[in-house]
RNA sequence: GUGGAUGUAGCUCAGUAGGUUAGAGUGCUGGAUUGUGGUUCCAGAGGUCGCCGGUUCGAACCCGGUCUUCCACCCCA
């Protein structure tokens, strides 16, 4: 006997209602990407493992799904290698491919590989699933969709501004309140420099990233543990506890980062970006957050992250500028900046807040009840007319009991039902029933189209 | 990867001094109602009690393992 059918850990099936809601998210995001002039691309689910390894830090390497080589994958290994190599390392020896971990690195590969066909700056969007061998939890899946927008081949901070606008427009359209957190890796690098530990930037940022969660004391302990000197920690603390308006924070920071060229540059970039925002302010809350670090180690400039202001679920969108990413694939001096929307988490937030549109808005508008073959033949051309007019409509395929057909409409939450029987055929009209109010009216086919077009 | 919970009908859950054919609500199917759904009433279908093994005369219940889901770390969308 076969096992009960199941799917791998951390993956999901999407039934129709869920899918309708997911499409609502994707359609909204895609529409806004297009309006901003971004073009769609896709890349394969699998990349060569060498394209993926080392791009996401040690932690990321562990979370990569590797695809076992076809054929006799152990033929090239000696028995010693086979038995002595630790499992984790063995995986990379017998796997030449891996599932993509995000869309940014494959995009960088794409840009380098197709550089002669692309005119820069290149604005692309990409909506595809990615895979991570993480331990699943709420809001964390092994297969999930990212919706990436990137501009590559332009250093201008106008791109960062456009991304902020896109974020604002997307969440506005979805009806979600969000906080956009902004920081700059150069500022973080400056801080590391000023406190006398320039090479420890990653450790420092990872630690201060947790400030909200583990508190000042916790951060201090973690930094001590990482081997940072007491002197450095003491210098760092006032920076973290800065209060005041964005401008005040920036002024204070600028003073502290006087000695660091990189730091000063970071500050001026943040200022510049905020100037753009001032010209056309966004609806979302925008805040400078020095504790925002972001783990992906390819970011070099602006970094940003979006959190729901209403539901605690981790970030629902994030990104930043990466100056060297294509360098890894052999194309130097091309800077890119982009953000990624986490569709699955956005879904969870919308669901929890009950902000999805009514099902009727995403589904069939009209159902014709089937009274028999003569009626069906009468209805078919009308049905075609409705569909040409963009009204989602269907005909019940069986001459089932009326109760059953009505229940079907009810279950599907179809807002209108059309009744065409002998009487209607003879008189040339259609009885339209509004399922919500229960009211019925008699309409000609033309009036029906008219009526439902306006009801949409 | 570390630590901790969880798992009984499609769904939400009852069900222990281990004892014959495992329950409720909801949903599903049919009927009451042969051109009218959502309410009500009646009937019916649906479970190898996550899976494997052990203890026992006997296991949904005790023990071990395993998988799933969830929670806290880690990390992140």
Coordinates of C-alpha atoms (C1' of nucleotides) in Angstrom, one line a residue:
Chain A
X1 CA 0.0 0.0 0.0
X2 CA 1.3 3.4 -0.9
X3 CA 2.0 5.9 1.8
X4 CA -0.4 8.7 2.3
X5 CA 0.4 11.3 -0.3
X6 CA 2.4 14.2 1.1
X7 CA 4.8 17.0 0.0
X8 CA 8.3 17.8 1.4
X9 CA 8.7 19.8 4.5
X10 CA 8.3 23.5 4.2
X11 CA 6.5 23.3 0.8
X12 CA 2.8 24.0 0.2
X13 CA -0.1 23.3 -2.2
X14 CA -2.2 26.3 -3.2
X15 CA -5.9 25.6 -3.6
X16 CA -8.1 27.9 -5.7
X17 CA -9.0 30.5 -3.1
X18 CA -5.4 30.8 -1.9
X19 CA -4.2 31.0 -5.4
X20 CA -6.7 33.7 -6.3
X21 CA -5.3 35.7 -3.3
X22 CA -1.8 35.1 -4.3
X23 CA -2.5 36.2 -7.8
X24 CA -3.9 39.4 -6.4
X25 CA -0.6 40.1 -4.7
X26 CA 1.5 39.2 -7.7
X27 CA -0.7 41.2 -10.1
X28 CA -0.5 44.2 -7.9
X29 CA 3.2 44.0 -7.6
X30 CA 3.7 43.3 -11.3
X31 CA 1.5 46.1 -12.3
X32 CA 3.5 48.6 -10.3
X33 CA 6.8 47.2 -11.6
X34 CA 5.7 47.7 -15.1
X35 CA 4.4 51.2 -14.6
X36 CA 7.9 52.1 -13.5
X37 CA 9.4 50.7 -16.7
X38 CA 10.9 47.4 -15.4
X39 CA 11.1 44.5 -17.7
X40 CA 10.4 40.8 -16.8
X41 CA 13.0 38.1 -17.0
X42 CA 13.2 34.6 -15.7
X43 CA 16.2 32.4 -14.8
X44 CA 16.3 28.6 -14.3
X45 CA 15.4 27.0 -10.9
X46 CA 18.8 25.5 -10.9
X47 CA 22.1 27.3 -11.1
X48 CA 25.6 25.9 -11.2
X49 CA 26.6 25.4 -7.6
X50 CA 29.7 27.5 -8.2
X51 CA 27.5 30.4 -9.1
X52 CA 25.7 30.2 -5.7
X53 CA 28.4 29.1 -3.2
X54 CA 30.0 31.8 -1.2
X55 CA 27.6 34.5 -2.1
X56 CA 25.5 34.4 1.0
X57 CA 28.0 33.8 3.7
X58 CA 28.7 30.6 5.5
X59 CA 25.2 30.5 6.8
X60 CA 23.8 30.8 3.3
X61 CA 26.0 28.0 1.9
X62 CA 24.5 25.7 4.5
X63 CA 21.0 26.6 3.5
X64 CA 21.5 25.9 -0.2
X65 CA 19.6 23.0 -1.7
X66 CA 22.1 21.0 -3.7
X67 CA 21.1 18.8 -6.7
X68 CA 22.8 15.5 -6.8
X69 CA 24.8 14.8 -9.9
X70 CA 23.2 12.4 -12.4
X71 CA 24.8 9.1 -13.1
X72 CA 27.5 7.5 -11.0
X73 CA 28.1 10.5 -8.8
X74 CA 30.6 8.7 -6.6
X75 CA 32.7 7.3 -9.4
X76 CA 35.3 10.0 -9.1
X77 CA 35.7 9.8 -5.4
X78 CA 38.1 7.5 -3.7
X79 CA 36.8 5.3 -1.0
X80 CA 38.7 7.3 1.6
X81 CA 37.2 10.6 0.4
X82 CA 33.8 9.0 0.5
X83 CA 34.1 7.8 4.0
X84 CA 36.2 10.5 5.5
X85 CA 34.7 13.7 4.1
X86 CA 32.1 15.3 6.4
X87 CA 28.6 15.1 5.0
X88 CA 28.3 18.8 4.4
X89 CA 31.4 19.0 2.3
X90 CA 30.6 15.8 0.5
X91 CA 27.4 17.3 -0.7
X92 CA 29.3 19.9 -2.7
X93 CA 31.6 17.3 -4.2
X94 CA 28.8 15.2 -5.6
X95 CA 26.6 18.1 -6.6
X96 CA 27.3 20.4 -9.5
X97 CA 24.0 22.3 -9.3
X98 CA 21.9 23.9 -6.7
X99 CA 18.4 25.5 -6.4
X100 CA 18.5 29.2 -6.4
X101 CA 18.6 30.8 -3.0
X102 CA 17.4 34.2 -4.1
X103 CA 16.9 36.1 -7.4
X104 CA 19.6 38.7 -7.0
X105 CA 22.7 36.4 -7.5
X106 CA 21.1 34.6 -10.5
X107 CA 20.3 38.1 -11.9
X108 CA 24.0 39.2 -11.5
X109 CA 25.0 36.0 -13.4
X110 CA 22.4 36.8 -16.1
X111 CA 23.7 40.3 -16.5
X112 CA 27.3 39.2 -16.9
X113 CA 26.4 36.4 -19.3
X114 CA 24.2 38.7 -21.4
X115 CA 26.1 41.9 -21.1
X116 CA 26.4 42.4 -24.8
X117 CA 22.6 42.2 -25.3
X118 CA 21.7 44.5 -22.5
X119 CA 21.6 48.2 -22.6
X120 CA 22.4 49.8 -19.3
X121 CA 21.0 50.9 -17.0
X122 CA 19.0 47.7 -17.0
X123 CA 15.8 47.7 -15.1
X124 CA 14.4 44.2 -14.6
X125 CA 11.8 42.5 -12.4
X126 CA 11.6 38.8 -11.7
X127 CA 8.9 36.9 -9.9
X128 CA 9.9 33.3 -9.2
X129 CA 10.2 30.8 -6.4
X130 CA 13.4 30.4 -4.4
X131 CA 14.5 27.6 -2.1
X132 CA 16.2 27.5 1.2
X133 CA 16.9 24.5 3.4
X134 CA 15.9 26.4 6.5
X135 CA 13.9 25.0 9.3
X136 CA 10.3 26.0 8.6
X137 CA 8.3 28.2 10.9
X138 CA 5.4 30.6 10.5
X139 CA 6.3 33.0 7.7
X140 CA 9.3 30.8 6.8
X141 CA 9.1 28.3 4.1
X142 CA 11.5 26.1 2.2
X143 CA 10.0 27.2 -1.1
X144 CA 8.7 30.7 -1.4
X145 CA 8.3 33.4 -4.0
X146 CA 10.3 36.6 -4.3
X147 CA 9.4 39.5 -6.4
X148 CA 12.6 41.3 -7.3
X149 CA 13.1 44.7 -8.9
X150 CA 16.6 45.8 -9.6
X151 CA 18.4 48.5 -11.6
X152 CA 21.9 47.6 -12.6
X153 CA 24.4 49.8 -14.3
X154 CA 23.6 53.1 -12.6
X155 CA 25.1 54.7 -9.5
X156 CA 22.4 57.3 -9.1
X157 CA 20.5 57.5 -5.9
X158 CA 17.4 58.2 -8.0
X159 CA 17.2 54.5 -8.3
X160 CA 17.0 54.1 -4.6
X161 CA 14.3 56.7 -4.5
X162 CA 12.3 54.9 -7.2
X163 CA 12.5 51.7 -5.2
X164 CA 11.2 53.5 -2.2
X165 CA 8.3 54.8 -4.3
X166 CA 7.6 51.3 -5.6
X167 CA 7.5 49.9 -2.1
X168 CA 5.2 52.7 -1.1
X169 CA 2.9 52.2 -4.0
X170 CA 2.8 48.4 -3.6
X171 CA 1.8 48.5 0.0
X172 CA -0.6 51.3 -0.6
X173 CA -2.3 49.3 -3.3
X174 CA -2.5 46.2 -1.1
X175 CA -3.8 48.3 1.8
X176 CA -1.0 47.6 4.3
X177 CA 0.6 50.0 6.7
X178 CA 4.4 49.6 6.6
X179 CA 7.5 51.1 8.1
X180 CA 10.4 51.4 5.7
X181 CA 13.7 51.2 7.5
X182 CA 16.7 52.8 5.9
X183 CA 20.4 52.5 6.5
X184 CA 23.7 52.6 4.6
X185 CA 26.5 50.1 4.7
X186 CA 29.0 52.9 4.4
X187 CA 27.7 54.4 7.6
X188 CA 28.1 51.1 9.3
X189 CA 31.6 50.7 7.9
X190 CA 32.4 54.2 9.1
X191 CA 31.2 53.4 12.5
X192 CA 33.4 50.2 12.6
X193 CA 36.3 52.4 11.4
X194 CA 35.8 55.1 14.0
X195 CA 35.6 52.7 16.9
X196 CA 38.8 51.1 15.8
X197 CA 37.6 47.8 14.5
X198 CA 37.1 48.3 10.8
X199 CA 37.6 44.6 9.9
X200 CA 34.8 43.6 12.3
X201 CA 32.0 45.4 10.6
X202 CA 30.0 42.2 10.0
X203 CA 30.2 41.0 13.6
X204 CA 29.3 44.5 14.8
X205 CA 26.3 44.8 12.5
X206 CA 25.0 41.4 13.3
X207 CA 25.2 42.2 17.0
X208 CA 23.6 45.6 16.8
X209 CA 20.9 44.2 14.5
X210 CA 19.6 42.5 17.6
X211 CA 19.3 45.6 19.8
X212 CA 15.6 45.6 19.7
X213 CA 15.4 41.9 20.6
X214 CA 18.0 41.4 23.3
X215 CA 18.6 44.9 24.5
X216 CA 21.6 47.0 25.2
X217 CA 23.1 44.6 27.7
X218 CA 22.6 41.7 25.3
X219 CA 24.4 43.5 22.5
X220 CA 27.3 44.4 24.8
X221 CA 27.7 40.7 25.8
X222 CA 27.6 39.5 22.2
X223 CA 30.2 42.0 21.2
X224 CA 32.4 41.0 24.1
X225 CA 32.0 37.4 23.1
X226 CA 33.0 38.3 19.5
X227 CA 36.2 39.6 21.0
X228 CA 35.6 43.3 20.6
X229 CA 37.6 45.5 22.9
X230 CA 35.9 47.3 25.8
X231 CA 37.1 50.6 24.4
X232 CA 35.4 49.9 21.0
X233 CA 32.2 48.8 22.7
X234 CA 32.1 52.0 24.8
X235 CA 32.5 54.1 21.7
X236 CA 29.8 52.2 19.9
X237 CA 27.1 52.5 22.5
X238 CA 26.1 56.1 22.3
X239 CA 25.6 55.7 18.6
X240 CA 23.1 53.0 19.1
X241 CA 21.1 54.9 21.6
X242 CA 20.7 58.0 19.5
X243 CA 17.3 59.6 19.8
X244 CA 15.7 62.4 18.0
X245 CA 14.5 63.3 14.5
X246 CA 16.1 61.9 11.4
X247 CA 17.9 65.2 10.8
X248 CA 19.2 65.3 14.4
X249 CA 20.4 61.7 14.1
X250 CA 22.2 62.5 10.9
X251 CA 23.8 65.6 12.4
X252 CA 25.1 63.7 15.4
X253 CA 26.3 60.8 13.3
X254 CA 28.1 63.2 11.0
X255 CA 30.0 64.6 13.9
X256 CA 31.0 61.2 15.1
X257 CA 32.1 60.0 11.7
X258 CA 34.3 63.0 11.0
X259 CA 37.4 60.8 10.8
X260 CA 36.0 58.3 8.3
X261 CA 35.7 59.2 4.6
X262 CA 33.5 56.2 4.0
X263 CA 31.3 57.1 6.9
X264 CA 30.9 60.7 5.7
X265 CA 30.1 59.5 2.2
X266 CA 27.4 57.2 3.6
X267 CA 25.8 60.1 5.5
X268 CA 25.7 62.2 2.5
X269 CA 24.1 59.5 0.5
X270 CA 21.4 59.1 3.0
X271 CA 20.9 62.9 3.0
X272 CA 20.7 63.0 -0.7
X273 CA 18.1 60.2 -0.8
X274 CA 16.0 61.9 1.8
X275 CA 16.1 65.1 -0.3
X276 CA 14.6 63.2 -3.2
X277 CA 11.9 61.8 -0.9
X278 CA 11.1 65.4 0.2
X279 CA 10.2 66.3 -3.4
X280 CA 7.4 63.7 -3.5
X281 CA 6.9 62.3 0.0
X282 CA 5.7 58.7 0.4
X283 CA 2.8 57.7 2.5
X284 CA 4.6 55.0 4.4
X285 CA 6.6 55.8 7.5
X286 CA 10.3 56.2 6.7
X287 CA 12.9 55.9 9.4
X288 CA 16.7 55.8 9.6
X289 CA 17.6 52.7 11.6
X290 CA 21.3 52.3 12.4
X291 CA 20.6 48.8 13.7
X292 CA 19.5 47.7 10.3
X293 CA 22.3 45.6 8.9
X294 CA 20.9 42.9 6.7
X295 CA 22.8 39.6 6.6
X296 CA 23.5 39.3 2.9
X297 CA 27.1 40.3 2.6
X298 CA 27.0 41.6 -0.9
X299 CA 25.4 44.9 0.0
X300 CA 27.7 47.9 -0.1
X301 CA 25.6 51.1 0.0
X302 CA 22.0 51.9 0.9
X303 CA 20.1 49.1 2.6
X304 CA 16.5 49.0 3.4
X305 CA 13.9 46.8 4.9
X306 CA 10.1 46.9 5.2
X307 CA 8.1 45.7 8.1
X308 CA 4.4 45.6 8.6
X309 CA 3.3 48.2 11.1
X310 CA 0.4 46.0 12.0
X311 CA 1.6 42.4 12.2
X312 CA 4.8 41.0 13.7
X313 CA 6.2 38.7 11.1
X314 CA 9.8 39.8 10.2
X315 CA 10.6 41.8 7.1
X316 CA 8.2 41.6 4.2
X317 CA 10.5 43.3 1.8
X318 CA 14.2 44.1 1.8
X319 CA 17.1 45.1 -0.4
X320 CA 20.0 47.4 -1.0
X321 CA 22.8 48.5 -3.2
X322 CA 25.6 46.1 -4.3
X323 CA 28.6 47.5 -6.1
X324 CA 30.6 44.3 -6.6
X325 CA 28.1 41.6 -7.3
X326 CA 28.7 41.2 -11.0
X327 CA 32.5 41.4 -10.3
X328 CA 32.2 37.8 -8.9
X329 CA 31.1 36.7 -12.4
X330 CA 33.8 38.7 -14.1
X331 CA 32.2 42.1 -14.9
X332 CA 33.7 44.9 -12.8
X333 CA 32.5 48.3 -12.0
X334 CA 28.8 47.7 -12.5
X335 CA 26.7 48.9 -9.5
X336 CA 23.2 47.6 -8.9
X337 CA 20.4 48.3 -6.4
X338 CA 17.2 46.4 -5.9
X339 CA 14.6 45.1 -3.5
X340 CA 12.7 41.9 -3.0
X341 CA 9.1 41.6 -2.0
X342 CA 8.3 38.5 0.1
X343 CA 5.0 37.5 -1.5
X344 CA 4.4 34.7 1.0
X345 CA 4.8 36.8 4.1
X346 CA 2.7 39.6 2.5
X347 CA 0.1 36.9 2.0
X348 CA 0.3 35.9 5.7
X349 CA -0.1 39.6 6.8
X350 CA -3.0 40.2 4.5
X351 CA -4.7 37.1 5.7
X352 CA -4.2 37.9 9.3
X353 CA -5.6 41.4 8.8
X354 CA -8.4 40.1 6.6
X355 CA -7.5 42.6 3.9
X356 CA -8.0 40.5 0.8
X357 CA -10.6 41.6 -1.7
X358 CA -13.9 39.7 -1.5
X359 CA -13.7 36.5 -3.4
X360 CA -16.3 37.7 -5.9
X361 CA -14.0 40.4 -7.1
X362 CA -11.4 37.8 -8.1
X363 CA -13.7 35.0 -9.4
X364 CA -16.7 34.2 -11.7
X365 CA -19.3 37.0 -11.9
X366 CA -22.2 35.1 -13.5
X367 CA -23.4 31.5 -13.7
X368 CA -26.0 30.3 -16.2
X369 CA -28.3 27.6 -14.8
X370 CA -28.5 24.6 -17.1
X371 CA -32.1 23.6 -17.9
X372 CA -31.4 21.3 -20.8
X373 CA -30.0 21.1 -24.3
X374 CA -32.4 23.5 -26.0
X375 CA -31.7 26.2 -23.4
X376 CA -27.9 25.5 -23.6
X377 CA -27.9 26.1 -27.3
X378 CA -29.8 29.4 -26.8
X379 CA -27.4 30.5 -24.0
X380 CA -24.0 29.7 -25.7
X381 CA -23.9 32.7 -28.0
X382 CA -24.9 35.0 -25.1
X383 CA -22.2 33.5 -23.0
X384 CA -19.7 34.2 -25.7
X385 CA -20.8 37.8 -25.8
X386 CA -20.4 38.2 -22.1
X387 CA -16.9 36.8 -22.1
X388 CA -15.9 39.1 -25.0
X389 CA -17.0 41.9 -22.8
X390 CA -14.7 40.7 -20.1
X391 CA -17.3 39.4 -17.7
X392 CA -16.2 36.1 -16.1
X393 CA -19.1 33.8 -16.7
X394 CA -19.8 30.1 -16.9
X395 CA -22.5 27.7 -17.7
X396 CA -23.2 24.8 -15.3
X397 CA -22.2 21.8 -17.4
X398 CA -24.9 19.3 -16.3
X399 CA -28.6 19.5 -16.3
X400 CA -28.6 19.0 -12.6
X401 CA -31.3 19.8 -10.1
X402 CA -31.8 23.5 -9.7
X403 CA -31.0 23.3 -6.0
X404 CA -27.7 21.8 -6.8
X405 CA -26.8 24.4 -9.4
X406 CA -27.8 27.2 -7.0
X407 CA -25.8 25.7 -4.2
X408 CA -22.8 25.6 -6.5
X409 CA -23.2 29.3 -7.2
X410 CA -23.6 29.9 -3.6
X411 CA -20.5 27.9 -2.6
X412 CA -18.4 29.6 -5.2
X413 CA -19.7 33.0 -4.1
X414 CA -20.7 33.8 -7.6
X415 CA -22.7 37.1 -7.3
X416 CA -25.1 36.6 -10.2
X417 CA -27.1 33.7 -11.6
X418 CA -28.9 33.8 -14.9
X419 CA -32.0 31.7 -15.5
X420 CA -33.0 30.9 -19.0
X421 CA -35.9 28.4 -19.4
X422 CA -38.7 27.9 -21.9
X423 CA -40.5 31.2 -21.0
X424 CA -37.3 33.2 -21.3
X425 CA -36.4 31.6 -24.6
X426 CA -39.8 32.4 -26.0
X427 CA -39.8 36.0 -24.8
X428 CA -36.2 36.6 -25.5
X429 CA -35.0 37.8 -22.2
X430 CA -32.9 36.5 -19.3
X431 CA -33.8 36.3 -15.7
X432 CA -30.9 37.7 -13.7
X433 CA -30.8 36.9 -10.0
X434 CA -28.6 38.9 -7.6
X435 CA -27.5 36.2 -5.1
X436 CA -26.8 38.6 -2.3
X437 CA -30.1 40.5 -2.3
X438 CA -32.1 37.6 -3.9
X439 CA -33.8 40.1 -6.3
X440 CA -34.5 39.1 -9.8
X441 CA -34.9 41.2 -13.0
X442 CA -35.6 40.4 -16.6
X443 CA -33.1 41.7 -19.1
X444 CA -32.4 41.4 -22.8
X445 CA -28.9 39.9 -23.7
X446 CA -27.6 43.4 -24.4
X447 CA -29.0 44.8 -21.1
X448 CA -27.3 41.9 -19.4
X449 CA -23.9 42.7 -20.7
X450 CA -24.5 46.4 -19.8
X451 CA -25.8 45.6 -16.3
X452 CA -22.8 43.3 -15.4
X453 CA -20.2 45.6 -16.9
X454 CA -21.3 48.3 -14.6
X455 CA -21.7 45.9 -11.6
X456 CA -18.1 44.7 -11.8
Chain B
rG1 C1' 22.2 23.1 12.9
rU2 C1' 20.5 23.4 18.8
rG3 C1' 16.5 23.1 22.4
rG4 C1' 11.0 22.4 23.4
rA5 C1' 5.9 21.1 22.1
rU6 C1' 2.4 18.8 18.6
rG7 C1' -0.2 14.9 15.4
rU8 C1' -7.7 11.3 16.5
rA9 C1' -13.2 12.0 10.3
rG10 C1' -12.3 17.3 4.9
rC11 C1' -12.0 21.2 9.2
rU12 C1' -12.2 22.4 14.8
rC13 C1' -11.7 19.2 18.7
rA14 C1' -13.6 15.3 22.7
rG15 C1' -12.0 10.5 24.2
rU16 C1' -6.6 7.4 30.5
rA17 C1' -6.8 3.2 36.8
rG18 C1' -4.8 0.3 28.7
rG19 C1' -10.7 -3.8 27.6
rU20 C1' -15.2 -5.9 22.7
rU21 C1' -18.0 -2.7 16.4
rA22 C1' -13.7 5.2 18.4
rG23 C1' -17.3 10.2 19.4
rA24 C1' -19.3 15.6 18.8
rG25 C1' -19.8 20.0 16.1
rU26 C1' -19.1 21.7 11.3
rG27 C1' -18.6 20.4 6.3
rC28 C1' -19.9 16.6 2.5
rU29 C1' -23.9 13.4 -0.2
rG30 C1' -29.2 12.4 -0.7
rG31 C1' -34.2 13.6 0.7
rA32 C1' -38.3 16.9 2.8
rU33 C1' -38.8 21.3 -1.6
rU34 C1' -40.1 18.0 -10.1
rG35 C1' -37.7 26.8 -12.1
rU36 C1' -34.6 29.1 -7.2
rG37 C1' -29.0 29.0 -2.9
rG38 C1' -27.8 30.8 2.2
rU39 C1' -32.3 28.8 7.6
rU40 C1' -34.6 24.3 9.5
rC41 C1' -35.7 18.8 9.8
rC42 C1' -34.5 13.6 8.4
rA43 C1' -31.1 9.9 6.5
rG44 C1' -26.2 8.5 4.8
rA45 C1' -21.1 8.3 3.6
rG46 C1' -16.4 9.3 5.7
rG47 C1' -11.1 7.4 10.5
rU48 C1' -5.4 1.1 9.5
rC49 C1' -6.5 7.1 16.1
rG50 C1' 0.9 10.5 11.6
rC51 C1' 4.1 6.2 10.5
rC52 C1' 7.3 1.9 12.3
rG53 C1' 8.5 -1.1 16.2
rG54 C1' 8.2 -2.6 21.5
rU55 C1' 5.6 -3.8 26.3
rU56 C1' 0.7 -6.5 27.2
rC57 C1' -4.0 -11.7 26.8
rG58 C1' -5.4 -6.8 24.9
rA59 C1' -2.7 -0.1 23.0
rA60 C1' -5.8 6.1 20.4
rC61 C1' -4.0 5.8 25.6
rC62 C1' 2.5 3.1 28.1
rC63 C1' 7.8 2.9 25.9
rG64 C1' 11.5 3.8 21.7
rG65 C1' 12.4 5.5 17.0
rU66 C1' 10.8 8.3 12.7
rC67 C1' 8.1 12.0 10.0
rU68 C1' 4.9 16.5 10.0
rU69 C1' 3.4 21.0 11.9
rC70 C1' 4.4 24.7 15.5
rC71 C1' 7.6 27.7 19.2
rA72 C1' 12.4 29.6 20.9
rC73 C1' 17.5 30.2 19.1
rC74 C1' 20.4 30.8 14.4
rC75 C1' 19.3 33.2 10.1
rC76 C1' 16.0 35.4 7.0
rA77 C1' 11.4 36.9 2.6

